[in-house]
């Protein structure tokens, strides 16, 4: 078996007195598409935010592509990673958020070229060419010069996806990317992800409440509750024959 691209080992995470993860271990293989489902407040966003290094941890280890995210081994001792190391690790991950998080004062194109130019040092011309190709991919070639506020929610989220892809991440993290959308706009966003999954090999870790989508796209589905994976398996098993009572109760509320 190859080395997993994401590995959490005995991770602990607390917010003040509240423990979110206590001895949490979890792996994702390269090119695997894993969906996380579960009630709100169970720690799903925190899991993705920890991977993005937007949140720290209180114990344990996290490896991404074989390298430690927060600590590095040096003279047989673990020491905190340097900022340079963190920047390098962050570049492997792209995240799309529920509320888009686009820069309102920048055009669509600038939203996409900003990070590749600033963080990766791409020339404006290279960044713009890449942005144009990505806008084509998400079906928004004609919106390059628009501002986020002139777009529908579905269009904004497709820009969010293009922006994440512009950094050429090995791993895509999607946090309820359709939850803030009107129902009729959900499919135009999910279609972009469907096509990506079909046409390119990507490792994807997604949190979603769209059960039909999780079922269709995932190699593995994890039902998450109170900071623990209660049950996981292939979509058919989780959705058609869940073993755990908590999974059944959760799914009954959706299906
Ligand atoms: P989910 O995405 O599954 O709804 P979250 O990961 O957002 O859950 O949150 C898990 C728990 O952690 C919740 O109880 C939430 O209130 C708490 N939490 C999340 N972020 C913070 C924070 N920055 N400070 C304090 N508590 C937080
Ligand atoms: Mg969340």
PDB file of N, CA and C in Angstrom, residues 82-164:
ATOM      1  N   UNK A  82       9.149  25.711  10.328  1.00  0.00           N
ATOM      2  CA  UNK A  82       9.395  27.106   9.993  1.00  0.00           C
ATOM      3  C   UNK A  82       8.241  27.646   9.148  1.00  0.00           C
ATOM      4  N   UNK A  83       8.146  28.971   9.078  1.00  0.00           N
ATOM      5  CA  UNK A  83       7.124  29.568   8.209  1.00  0.00           C
ATOM      6  C   UNK A  83       7.314  29.142   6.770  1.00  0.00           C
ATOM      7  N   UNK A  84       8.571  29.016   6.357  1.00  0.00           N
ATOM      8  CA  UNK A  84       8.860  28.609   4.985  1.00  0.00           C
ATOM      9  C   UNK A  84       8.278  27.221   4.709  1.00  0.00           C
ATOM     10  N   UNK A  85       8.460  26.331   5.695  1.00  0.00           N
ATOM     11  CA  UNK A  85       7.921  24.979   5.552  1.00  0.00           C
ATOM     12  C   UNK A  85       6.385  25.037   5.481  1.00  0.00           C
ATOM     13  N   UNK A  86       5.773  25.839   6.353  1.00  0.00           N
ATOM     14  CA  UNK A  86       4.310  25.934   6.351  1.00  0.00           C
ATOM     15  C   UNK A  86       3.781  26.456   5.015  1.00  0.00           C
ATOM     16  N   UNK A  87       4.485  27.446   4.458  1.00  0.00           N
ATOM     17  CA  UNK A  87       4.067  27.970   3.151  1.00  0.00           C
ATOM     18  C   UNK A  87       4.135  26.881   2.096  1.00  0.00           C
ATOM     19  N   UNK A  88       5.205  26.107   2.148  1.00  0.00           N
ATOM     20  CA  UNK A  88       5.384  25.026   1.173  1.00  0.00           C
ATOM     21  C   UNK A  88       4.262  23.985   1.315  1.00  0.00           C
ATOM     22  N   UNK A  89       3.930  23.654   2.557  1.00  0.00           N
ATOM     23  CA  UNK A  89       2.893  22.649   2.791  1.00  0.00           C
ATOM     24  C   UNK A  89       1.534  23.174   2.339  1.00  0.00           C
ATOM     25  N   UNK A  90       1.273  24.452   2.627  1.00  0.00           N
ATOM     26  CA  UNK A  90      -0.002  25.062   2.256  1.00  0.00           C
ATOM     27  C   UNK A  90      -0.239  25.025   0.754  1.00  0.00           C
ATOM     28  N   UNK A  91       0.840  25.091   0.013  1.00  0.00           N
ATOM     29  CA  UNK A  91       0.692  25.111  -1.445  1.00  0.00           C
ATOM     30  C   UNK A  91       0.147  23.806  -2.004  1.00  0.00           C
ATOM     31  N   UNK A  92       0.213  22.755  -1.217  1.00  0.00           N
ATOM     32  CA  UNK A  92      -0.303  21.471  -1.699  1.00  0.00           C
ATOM     33  C   UNK A  92      -1.818  21.389  -1.564  1.00  0.00           C
ATOM     34  N   UNK A  93      -2.400  22.349  -0.835  1.00  0.00           N
ATOM     35  CA  UNK A  93      -3.809  22.267  -0.493  1.00  0.00           C
ATOM     36  C   UNK A  93      -4.575  23.464  -1.029  1.00  0.00           C
ATOM     37  N   UNK A  94      -5.717  23.195  -1.636  1.00  0.00           N
ATOM     38  CA  UNK A  94      -6.598  24.284  -2.048  1.00  0.00           C
ATOM     39  C   UNK A  94      -7.919  24.096  -1.339  1.00  0.00           C
ATOM     40  N   UNK A  95      -8.478  25.201  -0.850  1.00  0.00           N
ATOM     41  CA  UNK A  95      -9.743  25.059  -0.109  1.00  0.00           C
ATOM     42  C   UNK A  95     -10.812  25.966  -0.687  1.00  0.00           C
ATOM     43  N   UNK A  96     -12.024  25.432  -0.783  1.00  0.00           N
ATOM     44  CA  UNK A  96     -13.174  26.226  -1.201  1.00  0.00           C
ATOM     45  C   UNK A  96     -14.119  26.283  -0.004  1.00  0.00           C
ATOM     46  N   UNK A  97     -14.575  27.509   0.312  1.00  0.00           N
ATOM     47  CA  UNK A  97     -15.336  27.747   1.540  1.00  0.00           C
ATOM     48  C   UNK A  97     -16.828  27.887   1.237  1.00  0.00           C
ATOM     49  N   UNK A  98     -17.623  27.677   2.284  1.00  0.00           N
ATOM     50  CA  UNK A  98     -19.073  27.811   2.153  1.00  0.00           C
ATOM     51  C   UNK A  98     -19.469  29.218   1.693  1.00  0.00           C
ATOM     52  N   UNK A  99     -18.817  30.227   2.268  1.00  0.00           N
ATOM     53  CA  UNK A  99     -19.222  31.607   1.956  1.00  0.00           C
ATOM     54  C   UNK A  99     -18.268  32.298   0.989  1.00  0.00           C
ATOM     55  N   UNK A 100     -17.727  31.543   0.067  1.00  0.00           N
ATOM     56  CA  UNK A 100     -16.922  32.031  -1.075  1.00  0.00           C
ATOM     57  C   UNK A 100     -15.616  32.713  -0.674  1.00  0.00           C
ATOM     58  N   UNK A 101     -15.691  33.663   0.271  1.00  0.00           N
ATOM     59  CA  UNK A 101     -14.487  34.410   0.691  1.00  0.00           C
ATOM     60  C   UNK A 101     -13.724  35.053  -0.469  1.00  0.00           C
ATOM     61  N   UNK A 102     -14.452  35.573  -1.464  1.00  0.00           N
ATOM     62  CA  UNK A 102     -13.773  36.288  -2.555  1.00  0.00           C
ATOM     63  C   UNK A 102     -13.449  37.711  -2.095  1.00  0.00           C
ATOM     64  N   UNK A 103     -12.453  38.331  -2.725  1.00  0.00           N
ATOM     65  CA  UNK A 103     -12.137  39.733  -2.419  1.00  0.00           C
ATOM     66  C   UNK A 103     -13.104  40.612  -3.205  1.00  0.00           C
ATOM     67  N   UNK A 104     -13.994  41.364  -2.510  1.00  0.00           N
ATOM     68  CA  UNK A 104     -15.044  42.103  -3.221  1.00  0.00           C
ATOM     69  C   UNK A 104     -14.506  43.241  -4.096  1.00  0.00           C
ATOM     70  N   UNK A 105     -13.334  43.790  -3.740  1.00  0.00           N
ATOM     71  CA  UNK A 105     -12.817  44.946  -4.473  1.00  0.00           C
ATOM     72  C   UNK A 105     -11.953  44.540  -5.665  1.00  0.00           C
ATOM     73  N   UNK A 106     -11.823  43.243  -5.918  1.00  0.00           N
ATOM     74  CA  UNK A 106     -11.017  42.789  -7.057  1.00  0.00           C
ATOM     75  C   UNK A 106     -11.897  42.133  -8.097  1.00  0.00           C
ATOM     76  N   UNK A 107     -11.509  42.289  -9.362  1.00  0.00           N
ATOM     77  CA  UNK A 107     -12.253  41.593 -10.413  1.00  0.00           C
ATOM     78  C   UNK A 107     -12.102  40.087 -10.217  1.00  0.00           C
ATOM     79  N   UNK A 108     -12.955  39.360 -10.921  1.00  0.00           N
ATOM     80  CA  UNK A 108     -12.894  37.899 -10.889  1.00  0.00           C
ATOM     81  C   UNK A 108     -11.485  37.433 -11.252  1.00  0.00           C
ATOM     82  N   UNK A 109     -10.945  38.019 -12.309  1.00  0.00           N
ATOM     83  CA  UNK A 109      -9.618  37.578 -12.745  1.00  0.00           C
ATOM     84  C   UNK A 109      -8.553  37.863 -11.676  1.00  0.00           C
ATOM     85  N   UNK A 110      -8.617  39.050 -11.084  1.00  0.00           N
ATOM     86  CA  UNK A 110      -7.638  39.387 -10.046  1.00  0.00           C
ATOM     87  C   UNK A 110      -7.768  38.466  -8.832  1.00  0.00           C
ATOM     88  N   UNK A 111      -9.012  38.094  -8.492  1.00  0.00           N
ATOM     89  CA  UNK A 111      -9.211  37.146  -7.393  1.00  0.00           C
ATOM     90  C   UNK A 111      -8.432  35.860  -7.641  1.00  0.00           C
ATOM     91  N   UNK A 112      -8.373  35.468  -8.914  1.00  0.00           N
ATOM     92  CA  UNK A 112      -7.726  34.192  -9.241  1.00  0.00           C
ATOM     93  C   UNK A 112      -6.218  34.340  -9.399  1.00  0.00           C
ATOM     94  N   UNK A 113      -5.754  35.489  -9.893  1.00  0.00           N
ATOM     95  CA  UNK A 113      -4.313  35.640 -10.150  1.00  0.00           C
ATOM     96  C   UNK A 113      -3.529  36.084  -8.909  1.00  0.00           C
ATOM     97  N   UNK A 114      -4.238  36.639  -7.919  1.00  0.00           N
ATOM     98  CA  UNK A 114      -3.565  37.239  -6.760  1.00  0.00           C
ATOM     99  C   UNK A 114      -2.586  36.277  -6.057  1.00  0.00           C
ATOM    100  N   UNK A 115      -3.086  35.122  -5.634  1.00  0.00           N
ATOM    101  CA  UNK A 115      -2.221  34.205  -4.863  1.00  0.00           C
ATOM    102  C   UNK A 115      -1.087  33.612  -5.715  1.00  0.00           C
ATOM    103  N   UNK A 116      -1.365  33.145  -6.933  1.00  0.00           N
ATOM    104  CA  UNK A 116      -0.254  32.614  -7.734  1.00  0.00           C
ATOM    105  C   UNK A 116       0.851  33.653  -7.962  1.00  0.00           C
ATOM    106  N   UNK A 117       0.475  34.930  -8.123  1.00  0.00           N
ATOM    107  CA  UNK A 117       1.490  35.966  -8.332  1.00  0.00           C
ATOM    108  C   UNK A 117       2.233  36.275  -7.033  1.00  0.00           C
ATOM    109  N   UNK A 118       1.463  36.428  -5.944  1.00  0.00           N
ATOM    110  CA  UNK A 118       2.071  36.857  -4.690  1.00  0.00           C
ATOM    111  C   UNK A 118       2.821  35.711  -3.996  1.00  0.00           C
ATOM    112  N   UNK A 119       2.178  34.546  -3.969  1.00  0.00           N
ATOM    113  CA  UNK A 119       2.771  33.433  -3.212  1.00  0.00           C
ATOM    114  C   UNK A 119       3.730  32.613  -4.072  1.00  0.00           C
ATOM    115  N   UNK A 120       3.337  32.361  -5.314  1.00  0.00           N
ATOM    116  CA  UNK A 120       4.162  31.486  -6.145  1.00  0.00           C
ATOM    117  C   UNK A 120       5.113  32.249  -7.061  1.00  0.00           C
ATOM    118  N   UNK A 121       4.933  33.570  -7.106  1.00  0.00           N
ATOM    119  CA  UNK A 121       5.838  34.372  -7.915  1.00  0.00           C
ATOM    120  C   UNK A 121       5.622  34.231  -9.418  1.00  0.00           C
ATOM    121  N   UNK A 122       4.417  33.831  -9.828  1.00  0.00           N
ATOM    122  CA  UNK A 122       4.113  33.752 -11.263  1.00  0.00           C
ATOM    123  C   UNK A 122       4.090  35.156 -11.869  1.00  0.00           C
ATOM    124  N   UNK A 123       4.494  35.287 -13.129  1.00  0.00           N
ATOM    125  CA  UNK A 123       4.384  36.575 -13.803  1.00  0.00           C
ATOM    126  C   UNK A 123       2.902  36.863 -14.036  1.00  0.00           C
ATOM    127  N   UNK A 124       2.569  38.161 -14.186  1.00  0.00           N
ATOM    128  CA  UNK A 124       1.174  38.514 -14.428  1.00  0.00           C
ATOM    129  C   UNK A 124       0.626  37.778 -15.648  1.00  0.00           C
ATOM    130  N   UNK A 125       1.456  37.732 -16.704  1.00  0.00           N
ATOM    131  CA  UNK A 125       0.991  37.102 -17.935  1.00  0.00           C
ATOM    132  C   UNK A 125       0.680  35.608 -17.734  1.00  0.00           C
ATOM    133  N   UNK A 126       1.573  34.903 -17.065  1.00  0.00           N
ATOM    134  CA  UNK A 126       1.336  33.473 -16.818  1.00  0.00           C
ATOM    135  C   UNK A 126       0.117  33.263 -15.933  1.00  0.00           C
ATOM    136  N   UNK A 127       0.007  34.103 -14.880  1.00  0.00           N
ATOM    137  CA  UNK A 127      -1.124  33.972 -13.950  1.00  0.00           C
ATOM    138  C   UNK A 127      -2.433  34.256 -14.675  1.00  0.00           C
ATOM    139  N   UNK A 128      -2.427  35.246 -15.585  1.00  0.00           N
ATOM    140  CA  UNK A 128      -3.664  35.598 -16.295  1.00  0.00           C
ATOM    141  C   UNK A 128      -4.050  34.522 -17.304  1.00  0.00           C
ATOM    142  N   UNK A 129      -3.052  33.962 -17.964  1.00  0.00           N
ATOM    143  CA  UNK A 129      -3.366  32.880 -18.903  1.00  0.00           C
ATOM    144  C   UNK A 129      -3.982  31.699 -18.184  1.00  0.00           C
ATOM    145  N   UNK A 130      -3.388  31.375 -17.033  1.00  0.00           N
ATOM    146  CA  UNK A 130      -3.900  30.260 -16.242  1.00  0.00           C
ATOM    147  C   UNK A 130      -5.319  30.581 -15.741  1.00  0.00           C
ATOM    148  N   UNK A 131      -5.541  31.829 -15.301  1.00  0.00           N
ATOM    149  CA  UNK A 131      -6.867  32.229 -14.814  1.00  0.00           C
ATOM    150  C   UNK A 131      -7.912  32.125 -15.925  1.00  0.00           C
ATOM    151  N   UNK A 132      -7.527  32.519 -17.133  1.00  0.00           N
ATOM    152  CA  UNK A 132      -8.484  32.453 -18.244  1.00  0.00           C
ATOM    153  C   UNK A 132      -8.869  31.008 -18.543  1.00  0.00           C
ATOM    154  N   UNK A 133      -7.858  30.105 -18.508  1.00  0.00           N
ATOM    155  CA  UNK A 133      -8.143  28.688 -18.754  1.00  0.00           C
ATOM    156  C   UNK A 133      -9.051  28.135 -17.652  1.00  0.00           C
ATOM    157  N   UNK A 134      -8.817  28.559 -16.415  1.00  0.00           N
ATOM    158  CA  UNK A 134      -9.636  28.064 -15.303  1.00  0.00           C
ATOM    159  C   UNK A 134     -11.058  28.609 -15.382  1.00  0.00           C
ATOM    160  N   UNK A 135     -11.190  29.873 -15.810  1.00  0.00           N
ATOM    161  CA  UNK A 135     -12.538  30.435 -15.962  1.00  0.00           C
ATOM    162  C   UNK A 135     -13.307  29.702 -17.048  1.00  0.00           C
ATOM    163  N   UNK A 136     -12.597  29.325 -18.099  1.00  0.00           N
ATOM    164  CA  UNK A 136     -13.193  28.505 -19.155  1.00  0.00           C
ATOM    165  C   UNK A 136     -13.684  27.173 -18.554  1.00  0.00           C
ATOM    166  N   UNK A 137     -12.829  26.570 -17.739  1.00  0.00           N
ATOM    167  CA  UNK A 137     -13.143  25.272 -17.116  1.00  0.00           C
ATOM    168  C   UNK A 137     -14.399  25.341 -16.258  1.00  0.00           C
ATOM    169  N   UNK A 138     -14.596  26.462 -15.552  1.00  0.00           N
ATOM    170  CA  UNK A 138     -15.768  26.564 -14.673  1.00  0.00           C
ATOM    171  C   UNK A 138     -16.928  27.285 -15.371  1.00  0.00           C
ATOM    172  N   UNK A 139     -16.775  27.516 -16.678  1.00  0.00           N
ATOM    173  CA  UNK A 139     -17.865  28.085 -17.470  1.00  0.00           C
ATOM    174  C   UNK A 139     -18.090  29.567 -17.256  1.00  0.00           C
ATOM    175  N   UNK A 140     -17.042  30.321 -16.910  1.00  0.00           N
ATOM    176  CA  UNK A 140     -17.210  31.749 -16.647  1.00  0.00           C
ATOM    177  C   UNK A 140     -16.220  32.604 -17.440  1.00  0.00           C
ATOM    178  N   UNK A 141     -15.877  32.153 -18.637  1.00  0.00           N
ATOM    179  CA  UNK A 141     -14.886  32.870 -19.439  1.00  0.00           C
ATOM    180  C   UNK A 141     -15.288  34.330 -19.663  1.00  0.00           C
ATOM    181  N   UNK A 142     -16.596  34.596 -19.692  1.00  0.00           N
ATOM    182  CA  UNK A 142     -17.061  35.957 -19.988  1.00  0.00           C
ATOM    183  C   UNK A 142     -17.159  36.843 -18.747  1.00  0.00           C
ATOM    184  N   UNK A 143     -16.764  36.327 -17.581  1.00  0.00           N
ATOM    185  CA  UNK A 143     -16.918  37.112 -16.344  1.00  0.00           C
ATOM    186  C   UNK A 143     -15.588  37.599 -15.778  1.00  0.00           C
ATOM    187  N   UNK A 144     -14.520  37.455 -16.534  1.00  0.00           N
ATOM    188  CA  UNK A 144     -13.177  37.778 -16.012  1.00  0.00           C
ATOM    189  C   UNK A 144     -13.093  39.182 -15.432  1.00  0.00           C
ATOM    190  N   UNK A 145     -13.743  40.152 -16.077  1.00  0.00           N
ATOM    191  CA  UNK A 145     -13.628  41.543 -15.629  1.00  0.00           C
ATOM    192  C   UNK A 145     -14.768  41.975 -14.713  1.00  0.00           C
ATOM    193  N   UNK A 146     -15.673  41.048 -14.365  1.00  0.00           N
ATOM    194  CA  UNK A 146     -16.769  41.391 -13.442  1.00  0.00           C
ATOM    195  C   UNK A 146     -16.251  41.415 -12.008  1.00  0.00           C
ATOM    196  N   UNK A 147     -17.054  42.026 -11.139  1.00  0.00           N
ATOM    197  CA  UNK A 147     -16.739  42.000  -9.713  1.00  0.00           C
ATOM    198  C   UNK A 147     -17.656  40.985  -9.028  1.00  0.00           C
ATOM    199  N   UNK A 148     -17.178  40.384  -7.932  1.00  0.00           N
ATOM    200  CA  UNK A 148     -17.966  39.355  -7.260  1.00  0.00           C
ATOM    201  C   UNK A 148     -19.419  39.756  -7.006  1.00  0.00           C
ATOM    202  N   UNK A 149     -19.641  41.015  -6.613  1.00  0.00           N
ATOM    203  CA  UNK A 149     -21.006  41.413  -6.291  1.00  0.00           C
ATOM    204  C   UNK A 149     -21.956  41.410  -7.486  1.00  0.00           C
ATOM    205  N   UNK A 150     -21.405  41.342  -8.685  1.00  0.00           N
ATOM    206  CA  UNK A 150     -22.262  41.279  -9.873  1.00  0.00           C
ATOM    207  C   UNK A 150     -22.581  39.844 -10.281  1.00  0.00           C
ATOM    208  N   UNK A 151     -22.119  38.888  -9.499  1.00  0.00           N
ATOM    209  CA  UNK A 151     -22.317  37.483  -9.858  1.00  0.00           C
ATOM    210  C   UNK A 151     -23.379  36.833  -8.980  1.00  0.00           C
ATOM    211  N   UNK A 152     -23.999  35.775  -9.498  1.00  0.00           N
ATOM    212  CA  UNK A 152     -24.905  34.965  -8.674  1.00  0.00           C
ATOM    213  C   UNK A 152     -24.067  34.141  -7.698  1.00  0.00           C
ATOM    214  N   UNK A 153     -24.722  33.568  -6.700  1.00  0.00           N
ATOM    215  CA  UNK A 153     -24.007  32.735  -5.730  1.00  0.00           C
ATOM    216  C   UNK A 153     -23.288  31.572  -6.400  1.00  0.00           C
ATOM    217  N   UNK A 154     -23.970  30.959  -7.371  1.00  0.00           N
ATOM    218  CA  UNK A 154     -23.367  29.811  -8.063  1.00  0.00           C
ATOM    219  C   UNK A 154     -22.131  30.223  -8.849  1.00  0.00           C
ATOM    220  N   UNK A 155     -22.213  31.414  -9.455  1.00  0.00           N
ATOM    221  CA  UNK A 155     -21.054  31.926 -10.200  1.00  0.00           C
ATOM    222  C   UNK A 155     -19.908  32.255  -9.247  1.00  0.00           C
ATOM    223  N   UNK A 156     -20.256  32.879  -8.111  1.00  0.00           N
ATOM    224  CA  UNK A 156     -19.217  33.210  -7.130  1.00  0.00           C
ATOM    225  C   UNK A 156     -18.499  31.944  -6.684  1.00  0.00           C
ATOM    226  N   UNK A 157     -19.266  30.904  -6.432  1.00  0.00           N
ATOM    227  CA  UNK A 157     -18.630  29.695  -5.933  1.00  0.00           C
ATOM    228  C   UNK A 157     -17.775  29.039  -7.017  1.00  0.00           C
ATOM    229  N   UNK A 158     -18.178  29.191  -8.284  1.00  0.00           N
ATOM    230  CA  UNK A 158     -17.343  28.640  -9.356  1.00  0.00           C
ATOM    231  C   UNK A 158     -16.034  29.427  -9.461  1.00  0.00           C
ATOM    232  N   UNK A 159     -16.095  30.732  -9.161  1.00  0.00           N
ATOM    233  CA  UNK A 159     -14.845  31.506  -9.086  1.00  0.00           C
ATOM    234  C   UNK A 159     -13.998  30.999  -7.906  1.00  0.00           C
ATOM    235  N   UNK A 160     -14.663  30.682  -6.809  1.00  0.00           N
ATOM    236  CA  UNK A 160     -13.956  30.144  -5.638  1.00  0.00           C
ATOM    237  C   UNK A 160     -13.197  28.861  -5.987  1.00  0.00           C
ATOM    238  N   UNK A 161     -13.817  28.033  -6.794  1.00  0.00           N
ATOM    239  CA  UNK A 161     -13.163  26.783  -7.215  1.00  0.00           C
ATOM    240  C   UNK A 161     -11.975  27.103  -8.126  1.00  0.00           C
ATOM    241  N   UNK A 162     -12.189  28.005  -9.077  1.00  0.00           N
ATOM    242  CA  UNK A 162     -11.091  28.383  -9.988  1.00  0.00           C
ATOM    243  C   UNK A 162      -9.928  28.976  -9.193  1.00  0.00           C
ATOM    244  N   UNK A 163     -10.245  29.765  -8.179  1.00  0.00           N
ATOM    245  CA  UNK A 163      -9.188  30.375  -7.372  1.00  0.00           C
ATOM    246  C   UNK A 163      -8.382  29.307  -6.624  1.00  0.00           C
ATOM    247  N   UNK A 164      -9.077  28.316  -6.081  1.00  0.00           N
ATOM    248  CA  UNK A 164      -8.356  27.245  -5.376  1.00  0.00           C
ATOM    249  C   UNK A 164      -7.471  26.464  -6.355  1.00  0.00           C
TER     250      UNK A 164
END
